[in-house]
Coordinates of C-alpha atoms and ligand atoms in Angstrom, one line a residue:
M1 CA 0.0 0.0 0.0
S2 CA 1.3 3.5 -0.8
G3 CA -0.1 7.0 -1.1
S4 CA 0.9 10.4 0.2
I5 CA 0.2 12.0 3.5
P6 CA -1.5 15.5 3.6
T7 CA 0.7 18.3 4.5
S8 CA -1.7 19.5 7.2
R9 CA -1.6 16.2 9.0
V10 CA 2.2 16.1 9.0
A11 CA 2.4 19.6 10.3
N12 CA -0.2 18.8 12.9
L13 CA 1.7 15.7 14.2
V14 CA 5.0 17.4 14.2
G15 CA 3.8 20.1 16.6
E16 CA 6.4 22.3 18.3
I17 CA 9.8 22.1 16.8
P18 CA 12.8 22.1 19.1
A19 CA 15.8 24.4 18.0
P20 CA 17.8 24.1 15.9
A21 CA 14.9 23.8 13.4
F22 CA 16.4 21.4 10.9
S23 CA 17.4 18.7 13.4
G24 CA 14.4 19.4 15.5
L25 CA 12.1 18.7 12.6
A26 CA 14.0 15.7 11.7
T27 CA 13.8 14.4 15.4
R28 CA 10.0 15.0 15.6
L29 CA 9.4 13.4 12.2
A30 CA 11.4 10.3 13.2
S31 CA 9.3 10.2 16.3
V32 CA 5.9 10.3 14.7
I33 CA 7.0 7.6 12.1
A34 CA 8.4 5.3 14.8
D35 CA 5.2 5.7 16.9
G36 CA 3.1 4.6 14.0
L37 CA 1.3 7.9 13.8
L38 CA 2.4 8.1 10.1
P39 CA 2.0 5.0 8.1
L40 CA 4.9 3.4 6.3
D41 CA 5.6 3.6 2.7
Q42 CA 3.8 7.0 2.3
R43 CA 5.1 10.1 0.4
L44 CA 5.9 12.9 2.7
P45 CA 4.9 16.4 1.6
S46 CA 7.1 18.2 -0.8
E47 CA 9.8 20.3 0.9
R48 CA 8.2 23.5 -0.4
D49 CA 4.8 22.6 0.9
L50 CA 5.9 21.5 4.4
A51 CA 8.3 24.6 4.7
T52 CA 5.1 26.9 3.9
A53 CA 2.9 24.9 6.3
L54 CA 5.5 25.2 9.2
G55 CA 6.7 28.7 8.4
L56 CA 10.3 27.4 7.9
S57 CA 12.6 28.0 5.0
R58 CA 12.9 25.3 2.4
T59 CA 16.5 24.8 3.1
T60 CA 15.6 23.8 6.7
V61 CA 13.1 21.2 5.5
T62 CA 15.6 19.9 2.9
R63 CA 18.3 19.4 5.6
A64 CA 15.7 17.7 7.9
Y65 CA 14.6 15.4 5.1
G66 CA 18.3 14.5 4.6
M67 CA 18.8 13.7 8.3
L68 CA 15.6 11.6 8.3
R69 CA 17.0 9.6 5.3
E70 CA 20.3 9.1 7.1
A71 CA 18.5 7.8 10.3
G72 CA 16.7 5.4 8.2
Y73 CA 13.3 6.9 8.6
A74 CA 12.7 8.0 5.1
A75 CA 14.0 7.0 1.6
A76 CA 14.2 9.2 -1.6
R77 CA 12.5 7.7 -4.6
Q78 CA 13.9 8.9 -8.1
G79 CA 11.8 11.7 -9.2
S80 CA 9.0 11.1 -6.6
G81 CA 9.8 12.5 -3.3
T82 CA 10.7 11.3 0.1
W83 CA 8.8 8.4 1.5
T84 CA 8.4 7.0 5.1
R85 CA 10.0 3.9 6.3
V86 CA 11.6 2.5 9.6
P87 CA 15.3 1.6 9.9
G88 CA 15.9 -1.8 8.4
G89 CA 12.2 -2.0 7.0
P90 CA 9.3 -3.6 8.9
A91 CA 10.3 -6.9 10.5
R92 CA 8.4 -10.0 9.8
G93 CA 5.1 -9.7 11.6
H94 CA 4.7 -13.3 12.9
D95 CA 6.7 -16.2 14.3
R96 CA 7.1 -19.1 11.7
A97 CA 5.8 -21.5 14.2
L98 CA 2.3 -20.0 13.5
L99 CA 2.4 -20.5 9.8
P100 CA 1.2 -23.8 8.2
Q101 CA 3.8 -23.1 5.3
P102 CA 6.5 -21.2 7.0
D103 CA 8.5 -20.5 3.8
R104 CA 5.7 -18.9 2.0
A105 CA 6.5 -15.2 2.3
S106 CA 3.4 -14.0 0.9
T107 CA 0.9 -15.7 3.4
M108 CA -1.6 -13.5 4.9
D109 CA -2.3 -14.5 8.6
L110 CA -5.9 -14.0 9.8
S111 CA -5.3 -16.8 12.5
C112 CA -4.0 -14.4 15.1
A113 CA -6.6 -12.0 16.7
A114 CA -4.1 -9.4 18.0
P115 CA -3.7 -5.9 16.4
A116 CA -0.6 -4.0 15.5
A117 CA 0.9 -1.8 18.3
V118 CA -1.2 1.3 19.3
P119 CA 0.3 4.5 18.1
G120 CA 2.7 6.1 20.5
L121 CA 4.4 2.7 21.8
A122 CA 7.9 3.7 20.6
S123 CA 7.6 6.8 22.7
A124 CA 6.3 4.9 25.6
Y125 CA 9.4 2.8 25.4
A126 CA 11.7 5.7 25.3
A127 CA 10.2 7.2 28.4
A128 CA 10.3 3.7 30.1
A129 CA 14.1 3.5 29.1
A130 CA 14.6 7.0 30.7
A131 CA 13.0 5.7 34.0
L132 CA 14.9 2.5 34.0
P133 CA 18.1 3.6 35.7
A134 CA 16.4 4.2 39.1
Y135 CA 15.7 0.4 39.2
L136 CA 19.2 -0.7 38.0
T137 CA 20.7 -0.6 41.6
G138 CA 18.3 -3.1 42.8
H139 CA 18.2 -6.9 42.0
G140 CA 15.3 -6.4 39.5
Y141 CA 12.9 -9.2 40.7
F142 CA 9.3 -7.8 41.4
P143 CA 7.4 -10.9 41.8
L144 CA 4.2 -8.9 42.5
G145 CA 4.8 -6.3 39.9
L146 CA 6.1 -2.7 39.9
P147 CA 4.2 -0.7 42.5
E148 CA 3.4 2.1 40.1
L149 CA 2.0 -0.3 37.7
R150 CA -0.1 -2.2 40.3
E151 CA -1.4 1.2 41.4
A152 CA -2.3 2.2 37.9
I153 CA -4.1 -1.1 37.3
A154 CA -6.0 -0.8 40.6
D155 CA -6.9 2.8 39.6
R156 CA -8.5 1.5 36.4
Y157 CA -10.7 -1.0 38.3
R158 CA -11.9 1.8 40.7
R159 CA -12.8 3.9 37.8
R160 CA -14.8 1.0 36.5
G161 CA -16.8 1.0 39.8
L162 CA -14.9 -1.9 41.5
P163 CA -13.0 -0.8 44.4
T164 CA -9.5 -2.3 44.4
S165 CA -6.2 -1.6 46.3
S166 CA -2.9 -2.1 44.5
D167 CA -2.1 -5.0 46.8
Q168 CA -4.9 -7.1 45.1
V169 CA -3.0 -6.8 41.9
L170 CA -0.3 -9.2 40.8
V171 CA 1.5 -8.4 37.5
T172 CA 2.2 -11.5 35.2
S173 CA 3.8 -12.2 31.8
G174 CA 0.6 -11.7 29.9
A175 CA -3.0 -12.8 30.6
I176 CA -2.0 -16.4 29.7
A177 CA 0.4 -16.5 32.6
A178 CA -2.2 -15.1 34.8
I179 CA -4.5 -17.9 33.8
A180 CA -1.9 -20.5 34.4
A181 CA -1.2 -19.0 37.8
A182 CA -4.8 -19.1 38.8
A183 CA -5.2 -22.6 37.6
Q184 CA -2.2 -23.6 39.7
A185 CA -3.6 -21.8 42.8
L186 CA -7.1 -23.0 42.6
L187 CA -7.1 -26.5 40.8
G188 CA -5.8 -29.9 41.6
P189 CA -6.1 -33.2 39.7
G190 CA -9.6 -34.2 38.8
D191 CA -11.3 -30.8 39.8
R192 CA -13.9 -29.9 37.6
V193 CA -13.9 -26.4 35.7
L194 CA -16.7 -25.0 33.9
V195 CA -15.8 -23.4 30.5
E196 CA -17.8 -21.6 27.7
S197 CA -17.8 -23.4 24.3
P198 CA -16.5 -22.1 22.0
V199 CA -13.6 -20.7 24.1
Y200 CA -10.0 -19.3 23.8
P201 CA -8.1 -22.6 23.6
N202 CA -4.8 -21.8 25.4
A203 CA -6.7 -21.1 28.5
V204 CA -8.3 -24.5 28.4
T205 CA -4.9 -26.0 28.0
S206 CA -3.7 -24.2 31.1
L207 CA -6.6 -25.4 33.0
R208 CA -6.0 -29.0 31.9
R209 CA -2.3 -28.9 32.6
A210 CA -3.3 -28.1 36.3
G211 CA -5.1 -31.5 36.3
A212 CA -8.8 -30.0 35.9
R213 CA -11.5 -31.9 34.0
V214 CA -13.3 -29.5 31.7
V215 CA -17.1 -29.2 31.7
A216 CA -18.2 -27.3 28.5
V217 CA -21.3 -25.1 28.4
P218 CA -22.3 -23.9 24.9
V219 CA -22.4 -20.3 24.1
D220 CA -24.6 -19.5 21.1
P221 CA -23.8 -16.9 18.5
D222 CA -26.8 -14.9 20.0
G223 CA -25.6 -15.2 23.6
W224 CA -24.9 -17.2 26.8
D225 CA -27.5 -19.8 27.7
L226 CA -27.7 -18.9 31.3
D227 CA -30.3 -21.7 32.0
A228 CA -27.6 -24.2 30.9
M229 CA -24.9 -22.6 32.9
E230 CA -27.0 -22.6 36.1
A231 CA -27.8 -26.3 35.6
S232 CA -24.2 -27.1 35.0
L233 CA -23.1 -25.2 38.2
R234 CA -25.7 -27.0 40.2
Q235 CA -25.1 -30.5 38.8
A236 CA -21.2 -30.4 38.4
A237 CA -20.5 -28.0 41.3
P238 CA -17.2 -27.1 39.6
R239 CA -14.4 -25.8 41.6
A240 CA -13.8 -23.0 39.3
A241 CA -15.5 -21.4 36.1
Y242 CA -13.2 -19.8 33.4
L243 CA -15.4 -17.1 31.9
I244 CA -14.8 -14.4 29.1
P245 CA -17.8 -12.0 29.7
D246 CA -16.3 -9.0 27.9
Y247 CA -16.2 -9.4 24.2
Q248 CA -15.7 -13.2 24.5
N249 CA -13.0 -14.7 22.3
P250 CA -14.3 -15.9 19.7
T251 CA -17.8 -14.8 19.6
G252 CA -17.4 -11.1 20.6
L253 CA -20.3 -11.4 23.0
L254 CA -20.7 -9.1 26.0
L255 CA -22.6 -10.4 29.1
N256 CA -24.9 -7.6 30.3
D257 CA -25.4 -6.4 33.9
D258 CA -28.5 -8.4 34.6
Q259 CA -26.9 -11.6 33.1
R260 CA -23.9 -10.8 35.4
D261 CA -26.2 -10.6 38.4
R262 CA -27.7 -13.9 37.7
L263 CA -24.5 -15.7 36.9
G264 CA -22.8 -14.3 40.0
A265 CA -25.7 -15.6 42.2
A266 CA -25.4 -19.1 40.6
L267 CA -21.7 -19.2 41.0
A268 CA -22.2 -18.2 44.8
R269 CA -24.8 -21.1 45.1
A270 CA -22.4 -23.6 43.8
R271 CA -19.4 -22.2 45.7
T272 CA -17.6 -22.0 42.2
V273 CA -14.8 -19.4 42.0
A274 CA -14.9 -17.6 38.6
I275 CA -11.6 -17.0 36.8
V276 CA -12.9 -14.0 34.7
D277 CA -10.7 -13.2 31.7
E278 CA -11.0 -9.5 30.8
S279 CA -8.3 -9.6 28.0
H280 CA -10.7 -7.9 25.7
A281 CA -12.5 -5.8 28.3
D282 CA -11.1 -2.2 26.9
L283 CA -12.1 -2.9 23.3
H284 CA -15.5 -1.3 23.3
L285 CA -16.3 -0.3 19.7
E286 CA -19.7 1.2 20.4
Q287 CA -21.0 4.1 22.6
L288 CA -23.1 1.8 24.7
P289 CA -23.2 1.5 28.5
V290 CA -20.4 -0.6 29.7
P291 CA -21.4 -3.3 32.3
A292 CA -19.7 -3.4 35.7
P293 CA -16.7 -5.8 36.1
M294 CA -17.9 -9.4 36.6
A295 CA -16.0 -9.2 40.1
A296 CA -18.5 -6.7 41.2
H297 CA -21.2 -9.4 40.8
S298 CA -19.1 -12.2 42.3
S299 CA -16.9 -11.1 45.2
S300 CA -14.8 -14.3 45.1
A301 CA -13.9 -13.9 41.5
I302 CA -10.3 -13.9 40.3
T303 CA -9.9 -11.4 37.4
V304 CA -7.4 -11.7 34.6
G305 CA -6.3 -8.7 32.7
G306 CA -4.0 -8.1 29.8
S307 CA -2.3 -5.3 27.6
S308 CA -2.0 -7.4 24.4
K309 CA -5.2 -6.4 22.8
A310 CA -5.5 -2.9 23.7
F311 CA -1.8 -1.9 23.4
W312 CA 0.5 -4.7 22.1
G313 CA 1.0 -8.4 22.4
G314 CA 4.8 -7.9 22.4
L315 CA 4.6 -6.2 25.8
R316 CA 3.8 -9.5 27.4
V317 CA 2.4 -7.9 30.5
G318 CA -0.9 -9.0 32.1
W319 CA -2.2 -9.2 35.7
L320 CA -4.5 -10.9 38.3
R321 CA -6.8 -9.1 40.5
V322 CA -7.6 -11.2 43.5
P323 CA -10.0 -10.7 46.5
H324 CA -8.4 -9.4 49.8
G325 CA -6.8 -12.4 51.7
R326 CA -6.0 -14.4 48.7
Q327 CA -2.8 -12.7 47.7
Q328 CA -0.4 -15.2 49.4
L329 CA -1.9 -18.2 47.6
F330 CA -1.6 -16.5 44.1
T331 CA 2.0 -15.3 44.9
R332 CA 3.0 -18.7 45.6
A333 CA 1.5 -20.2 42.6
R334 CA 3.0 -17.6 40.4
L335 CA 6.4 -18.2 41.8
G336 CA 6.3 -21.8 40.6
L337 CA 5.9 -20.6 36.9
D338 CA 8.1 -17.5 36.8
L339 CA 9.6 -14.8 39.1
G340 CA 8.0 -11.7 37.7
A341 CA 7.5 -9.7 34.4
P342 CA 10.2 -7.7 32.7
I343 CA 10.8 -4.3 34.2
L344 CA 11.1 -2.2 31.1
E345 CA 7.8 -3.5 29.8
Q346 CA 6.1 -2.9 33.2
L347 CA 7.3 0.6 32.8
V348 CA 6.0 0.9 29.3
L349 CA 2.6 -0.2 30.3
T350 CA 2.6 2.3 33.3
E351 CA 3.4 5.0 30.8
L352 CA 0.5 3.9 28.5
L353 CA -2.2 3.5 31.3
T354 CA -1.4 6.8 32.6
G355 CA -0.9 8.6 29.5
P356 CA -3.3 10.5 27.3
D357 CA -4.4 7.5 25.4
G358 CA -4.7 5.3 28.4
D359 CA -8.2 4.0 27.3
A360 CA -6.6 3.0 23.9
H361 CA -9.0 5.3 22.0
Q362 CA -6.9 5.2 18.9
Q363 CA -6.5 1.5 18.8
R364 CA -10.4 1.2 19.2
A365 CA -11.0 3.8 16.4
R366 CA -8.7 1.7 14.0
L367 CA -10.5 -1.6 15.0
R368 CA -13.9 -0.1 14.4
A369 CA -13.1 0.9 11.0
Q370 CA -11.5 -2.4 10.2
R371 CA -14.5 -4.3 11.7
D372 CA -16.9 -2.3 9.6
A373 CA -14.8 -2.9 6.5
L374 CA -14.7 -6.6 7.1
A375 CA -18.3 -7.0 8.0
G376 CA -19.4 -5.0 5.0
A377 CA -17.2 -6.9 2.5
L378 CA -18.3 -10.2 3.8
A379 CA -22.0 -9.4 3.8
E380 CA -21.7 -8.4 0.1
R381 CA -19.5 -11.2 -1.1
L382 CA -20.7 -14.2 1.1
P383 CA -24.3 -13.2 2.0
D384 CA -25.0 -16.9 3.1
W385 CA -22.5 -16.6 5.9
R386 CA -24.1 -15.4 9.2
F387 CA -22.4 -13.4 11.8
R388 CA -23.4 -10.6 14.3
V389 CA -21.3 -7.5 14.3
P390 CA -19.9 -7.5 17.8
A391 CA -20.0 -4.3 19.9
G392 CA -16.4 -4.8 20.7
G393 CA -13.3 -7.2 20.7
L394 CA -11.3 -8.4 17.8
S395 CA -13.2 -10.9 15.5
L396 CA -16.3 -12.0 13.6
W397 CA -17.6 -15.3 14.5
C398 CA -19.0 -16.5 11.1
E399 CA -21.4 -19.5 10.7
L400 CA -21.1 -21.1 7.2
P401 CA -24.3 -22.6 5.6
R402 CA -22.6 -26.1 5.8
P403 CA -20.2 -27.8 8.4
V404 CA -17.1 -27.3 6.1
A405 CA -14.8 -25.0 8.0
A406 CA -11.8 -27.2 8.0
A407 CA -12.0 -27.7 4.3
L408 CA -12.5 -24.0 3.8
A409 CA -9.4 -23.3 5.9
V410 CA -7.4 -25.7 3.7
E411 CA -8.6 -24.1 0.5
C412 CA -7.8 -20.6 1.9
E413 CA -4.3 -21.9 2.7
R414 CA -3.7 -23.0 -0.8
R415 CA -4.3 -19.4 -1.7
G416 CA -2.1 -18.0 0.9
L417 CA -4.7 -17.0 3.6
V418 CA -4.6 -18.7 7.0
I419 CA -7.8 -18.7 8.9
T420 CA -8.9 -20.7 12.1
P421 CA -11.8 -23.1 11.9
G422 CA -14.3 -23.2 14.7
S423 CA -13.2 -26.6 15.9
V424 CA -10.0 -25.0 17.4
F425 CA -12.2 -23.2 19.8
A426 CA -14.3 -26.2 20.8
P427 CA -13.1 -27.8 24.0
E428 CA -15.1 -30.9 23.3
G429 CA -15.1 -31.1 19.6
G430 CA -17.6 -29.8 17.0
L431 CA -18.2 -26.3 15.8
A432 CA -17.4 -27.4 12.2
S433 CA -19.6 -24.7 10.7
F434 CA -17.8 -21.8 12.2
V435 CA -14.7 -19.8 11.3
R436 CA -13.2 -17.0 13.3
L437 CA -12.2 -13.9 11.3
P438 CA -10.3 -11.3 13.1
Y439 CA -10.4 -7.6 12.0
T440 CA -6.9 -6.9 13.3
R441 CA -5.3 -6.1 9.9
P442 CA -5.4 -3.0 7.7
E443 CA -8.6 -2.6 5.8
A444 CA -6.9 -3.3 2.4
D445 CA -5.6 -6.7 3.6
L446 CA -9.2 -7.5 5.0
L447 CA -10.7 -6.8 1.7
A448 CA -8.0 -8.9 -0.1
A449 CA -8.8 -11.6 2.5
V450 CA -12.5 -11.6 1.6
D451 CA -11.5 -12.1 -2.2
V452 CA -9.6 -15.2 -1.1
L453 CA -12.5 -16.4 1.1
H454 CA -14.9 -16.0 -1.7
T455 CA -12.8 -17.9 -4.2
A456 CA -12.0 -20.6 -1.8
W457 CA -15.7 -20.8 -0.8
T458 CA -16.7 -21.2 -4.5
A459 CA -14.0 -23.8 -5.0
L460 CA -15.3 -26.0 -2.2
D461 CA -18.6 -26.4 -4.2
G462 CA -20.5 -28.9 -2.3
R463 CA -17.4 -30.9 -1.1
H464 CA -17.4 -32.3 2.4
D465 CA -15.3 -31.4 5.3
V466 CA -11.8 -32.7 5.8
A467 CA -9.7 -33.4 8.9
D468 CA -8.9 -30.3 11.0
P469 CA -5.8 -28.5 9.9
V470 CA -3.1 -28.7 12.5
R471 CA -2.5 -25.3 14.0
I472 CA -0.8 -23.5 16.8
L473 CA -3.0 -20.6 17.9
I474 CA -1.7 -17.8 19.9
A475 CA -4.4 -15.2 20.2
Ligands
LIG1 C1 -9.4 -14.6 26.0 C2 -8.0 -14.4 26.0 N1 -7.2 -14.6 27.1 C3 -5.9 -14.5 27.1 C4 -5.2 -14.3 25.9 C5 -3.6 -14.2 26.0 O1 -3.3 -12.8 26.2 P1 -1.8 -12.4 26.5 O2 -1.3 -12.1 25.3 O3 -2.0 -11.2 27.4 O4 -1.2 -13.7 27.2 C6 -5.8 -14.2 24.8 C7 -5.2 -14.0 23.5 O5 -5.8 -13.9 22.4 C8 -7.3 -14.2 24.7 O6 -7.9 -14.0 23.7

């Protein structure tokens, strides 16, 4: 994708220019490109236009562009101006372990429901690096997490209406490590755990690894079946229930306040502890009232949070919020898994949470546009497929007219598109009519993906399903 960036946008983003103007301008431009505020491979304004817009001389802008090129943040193209880039070019976006055909460079990966970094992340890293020296005289182990990050997280719960003190927060290496710690703390061999189906599969692996026996309760594309959940809680009296009430992965569903109340009461009757995964809780894409956190409806609940979806998966920082009196148990469980999350990334997350875009507004705006582009293209090109446009989260959960999701995934793979069939999210098998389509890539990629989906679907032409493709799923 390539185009040019309006001069007024560049001038706005650059803002105040530190003296001397030529190097100040180069530094500001490098910073906004590194932060993802200006897209890559786009033509910068002509030197004359930018000079006029910023009230600088043309020579100053020419020198600034020269410095920018030397630093690797721009490249000149013969006869067509100066283009944005990052030093070394963009790195490969995903690990080879995730691709069915690792050597195929052109593969588009729609198997990972995780967005690109939120704009401003490079600056947050720079600020964190500046704050790091204060920690270097100590040993660097913070098994509970940096105090300032724990307080920033506690504050977010308070602002969501859930009284929380920082000593209830335990910082982990991602939400998945928080789930593993919770499983270790709460579960032993043979204990039953209620899970939704479909569900995020890596969480189920963590629960099973702790020895738990999984009891799955179906979640329909239209919502939770609370009668079935109440019956399961009554009959199985599970020790724990792993729940994703906020933009559930993969369905994108949101449990409303009344449903939370009812489920909270059923959990209390069964003496079941909820492990509430709020990984997607910040990803509201509509202006609708936001329900209170599930822990406000279930006082024994353990809440899992994460930064991967609102900010960036590469941070690998998540957390647990535990009820008063249970901190020791969870700290001990955590120490059997790892000894703390990296300090630099904790500082980065503190910067992000306490900064001007602490609610990930920019990430949400981007996701909203991408969601609408994907939903629109699918409705037009594949009108037989059924899906609800979710009010938040990262994916469309699509029901095909026939149970051929695995065959569709194989056909797509042949054409360079990786998608995840519904069976991957089915803890007890099934869901062969569903595919999960994340809207986490730029709109142009999503439209290209719908072209491939359409061709692959047409090529299937009445054929039956095949064995599930073997996949590693991350997000
Ligand atoms: C529901 C859910 N929980 C946990 C995770 C893992 O998150 P993290 O990257 O913070 O470990 C994911 C990732 O997709 C998820 O969807």
